[in-house]
Amino acid sequence: MAEGRSVGAGTLALTCFGYFVLALLALHGLRPDYTPIDHMISDYAVGRLGWVMTSAFVAFAAGCLALAVGLYRFGPRSWVARGGAAFLIVATVGLLVTAAFPTDLETAPSTRTGDIHTISFLVNIVSIILAAGLLSASFGGDLAWRSFRPYALGVFGLTVVAFVVQFLSLHRGAPYGIANRFFVAVVMAWLLGTAHRLRRLAG
């Protein structure tokens, strides 16, 4: 029974993250007016087909929740791992706020909705980085997860690099859209890899 639940949590997380990735890739073709170099992925939630990006954020949130539950039940038992899973739940809430409050486009006036979106964006980044760091460190203390630790730590290191690149690009004229996509891609590599490992443990 426990193995079946592990498979279920891992599969649900993989499905949700997979939907997020596919929806985001599709929007690059469906909204060519939002050029990647100077548009964050959140911009896709504004205007035509905005519901696709909104649904992608909801799927991202659901994936984080499924992964957190799966790791809490079947991951390492240390307090470090528990803390990492808790930060995934924080990210879940933050991503739902991101979905509910669309961003302001760079050329549009600032609104309260956009300000809330920006705050949730910062919460999401910090919580996901902390979750990945704590969980990656904890994997070495669990025999079932130990062999996954090098991958997790390596991708976590790239996540930190991507965060720095994203932060340094947050000004007009910089390729902040590309930096944003780089960060999201690395985060997805960590989340998808961890969800796949969770699913395999029961296989």
PDB file of N, CA and C in Angstrom, residues 1 15 17 38 42 46 48 59 70 81 88 104 110-111 119 136 138 144 174-175 177-178 182 197 200-201:
ATOM      1  N   MET A   1       0.827  -1.211   0.000  1.00  0.00           N
ATOM      2  CA  MET A   1       0.000   0.000   0.000  1.00  0.00           C
ATOM      3  C   MET A   1       0.861   1.261   0.000  1.00  0.00           C
ATOM      4  N   THR A  15       3.221  14.391 -13.624  1.00  0.00           N
ATOM      5  CA  THR A  15       2.164  14.823 -14.541  1.00  0.00           C
ATOM      6  C   THR A  15       1.958  16.333 -14.470  1.00  0.00           C
ATOM      7  N   PHE A  17       4.086  18.698 -13.295  1.00  0.00           N
ATOM      8  CA  PHE A  17       5.255  19.418 -13.803  1.00  0.00           C
ATOM      9  C   PHE A  17       5.351  19.286 -15.321  1.00  0.00           C
ATOM     10  N   ASP A  38      12.618  39.774 -23.531  1.00  0.00           N
ATOM     11  CA  ASP A  38      12.177  40.858 -22.653  1.00  0.00           C
ATOM     12  C   ASP A  38      10.778  40.633 -22.079  1.00  0.00           C
ATOM     13  N   SER A  42       5.593  34.937 -16.707  1.00  0.00           N
ATOM     14  CA  SER A  42       4.335  35.393 -16.111  1.00  0.00           C
ATOM     15  C   SER A  42       3.527  36.256 -17.065  1.00  0.00           C
ATOM     16  N   VAL A  46      -1.216  37.280 -19.150  1.00  0.00           N
ATOM     17  CA  VAL A  46      -1.899  38.536 -19.458  1.00  0.00           C
ATOM     18  C   VAL A  46      -2.329  38.526 -20.923  1.00  0.00           C
ATOM     19  N   ARG A  48      -4.528  37.473 -24.406  1.00  0.00           N
ATOM     20  CA  ARG A  48      -5.052  36.297 -25.105  1.00  0.00           C
ATOM     21  C   ARG A  48      -4.378  35.015 -24.626  1.00  0.00           C
ATOM     22  N   ALA A  59      -0.945  23.965 -12.020  1.00  0.00           N
ATOM     23  CA  ALA A  59      -0.330  22.641 -12.132  1.00  0.00           C
ATOM     24  C   ALA A  59       1.022  22.605 -11.424  1.00  0.00           C
ATOM     25  N   GLY A  70       4.698  13.345  -0.964  1.00  0.00           N
ATOM     26  CA  GLY A  70       5.439  12.116  -1.238  1.00  0.00           C
ATOM     27  C   GLY A  70       6.757  12.054  -0.497  1.00  0.00           C
ATOM     28  N   ALA A  81      15.210  17.282   5.853  1.00  0.00           N
ATOM     29  CA  ALA A  81      14.296  16.886   4.776  1.00  0.00           C
ATOM     30  C   ALA A  81      12.888  17.394   5.039  1.00  0.00           C
ATOM     31  N   LEU A  88       8.439  23.386   0.099  1.00  0.00           N
ATOM     32  CA  LEU A  88       7.664  23.069  -1.105  1.00  0.00           C
ATOM     33  C   LEU A  88       6.194  23.431  -0.912  1.00  0.00           C
ATOM     34  N   ASP A 104       1.868  42.688 -13.930  1.00  0.00           N
ATOM     35  CA  ASP A 104       1.742  43.877 -14.773  1.00  0.00           C
ATOM     36  C   ASP A 104       2.814  43.796 -15.856  1.00  0.00           C
ATOM     37  N   SER A 110       1.610  50.283 -12.795  1.00  0.00           N
ATOM     38  CA  SER A 110       1.672  49.350 -11.670  1.00  0.00           C
ATOM     39  C   SER A 110       0.309  49.256 -10.988  1.00  0.00           C
ATOM     40  N   THR A 111      -0.093  48.039 -10.625  1.00  0.00           N
ATOM     41  CA  THR A 111      -1.361  47.816  -9.933  1.00  0.00           C
ATOM     42  C   THR A 111      -1.115  46.983  -8.681  1.00  0.00           C
ATOM     43  N   ILE A 119       5.434  39.942  -5.291  1.00  0.00           N
ATOM     44  CA  ILE A 119       5.776  39.399  -3.973  1.00  0.00           C
ATOM     45  C   ILE A 119       5.731  37.876  -4.002  1.00  0.00           C
ATOM     46  N   SER A 136      18.284  18.255  -1.091  1.00  0.00           N
ATOM     47  CA  SER A 136      19.483  17.698  -1.725  1.00  0.00           C
ATOM     48  C   SER A 136      20.504  17.287  -0.675  1.00  0.00           C
ATOM     49  N   SER A 138      19.856  16.441   2.373  1.00  0.00           N
ATOM     50  CA  SER A 138      19.329  15.354   3.208  1.00  0.00           C
ATOM     51  C   SER A 138      19.383  13.992   2.525  1.00  0.00           C
ATOM     52  N   ALA A 144      18.047   4.863   0.492  1.00  0.00           N
ATOM     53  CA  ALA A 144      17.234   4.788  -0.721  1.00  0.00           C
ATOM     54  C   ALA A 144      17.446   5.991  -1.640  1.00  0.00           C
ATOM     55  N   ALA A 174      18.105  44.586 -19.964  1.00  0.00           N
ATOM     56  CA  ALA A 174      18.795  43.308 -19.772  1.00  0.00           C
ATOM     57  C   ALA A 174      17.920  42.167 -20.303  1.00  0.00           C
ATOM     58  N   PRO A 175      18.519  41.049 -20.673  1.00  0.00           N
ATOM     59  CA  PRO A 175      17.739  39.902 -21.183  1.00  0.00           C
ATOM     60  C   PRO A 175      17.094  39.113 -20.048  1.00  0.00           C
ATOM     61  N   GLY A 177      14.139  38.098 -19.606  1.00  0.00           N
ATOM     62  CA  GLY A 177      13.251  37.012 -20.021  1.00  0.00           C
ATOM     63  C   GLY A 177      14.008  35.709 -20.231  1.00  0.00           C
ATOM     64  N   ILE A 178      15.188  35.799 -20.838  1.00  0.00           N
ATOM     65  CA  ILE A 178      16.025  34.615 -21.039  1.00  0.00           C
ATOM     66  C   ILE A 178      16.491  34.079 -19.692  1.00  0.00           C
ATOM     67  N   PHE A 182      15.845  30.404 -18.044  1.00  0.00           N
ATOM     68  CA  PHE A 182      16.956  29.567 -17.589  1.00  0.00           C
ATOM     69  C   PHE A 182      16.704  29.092 -16.160  1.00  0.00           C
ATOM     70  N   ARG A 197      12.504  10.102  -9.200  1.00  0.00           N
ATOM     71  CA  ARG A 197      13.150   9.236  -8.207  1.00  0.00           C
ATOM     72  C   ARG A 197      12.136   8.715  -7.197  1.00  0.00           C
ATOM     73  N   ARG A 200      10.222   5.950  -8.804  1.00  0.00           N
ATOM     74  CA  ARG A 200      11.025   4.743  -9.013  1.00  0.00           C
ATOM     75  C   ARG A 200      11.231   3.943  -7.725  1.00  0.00           C
ATOM     76  N   LEU A 201      11.236   4.609  -6.593  1.00  0.00           N
ATOM     77  CA  LEU A 201      11.497   3.920  -5.333  1.00  0.00           C
ATOM     78  C   LEU A 201      10.489   2.814  -5.058  1.00  0.00           C
TER      79      LEU A 201
END
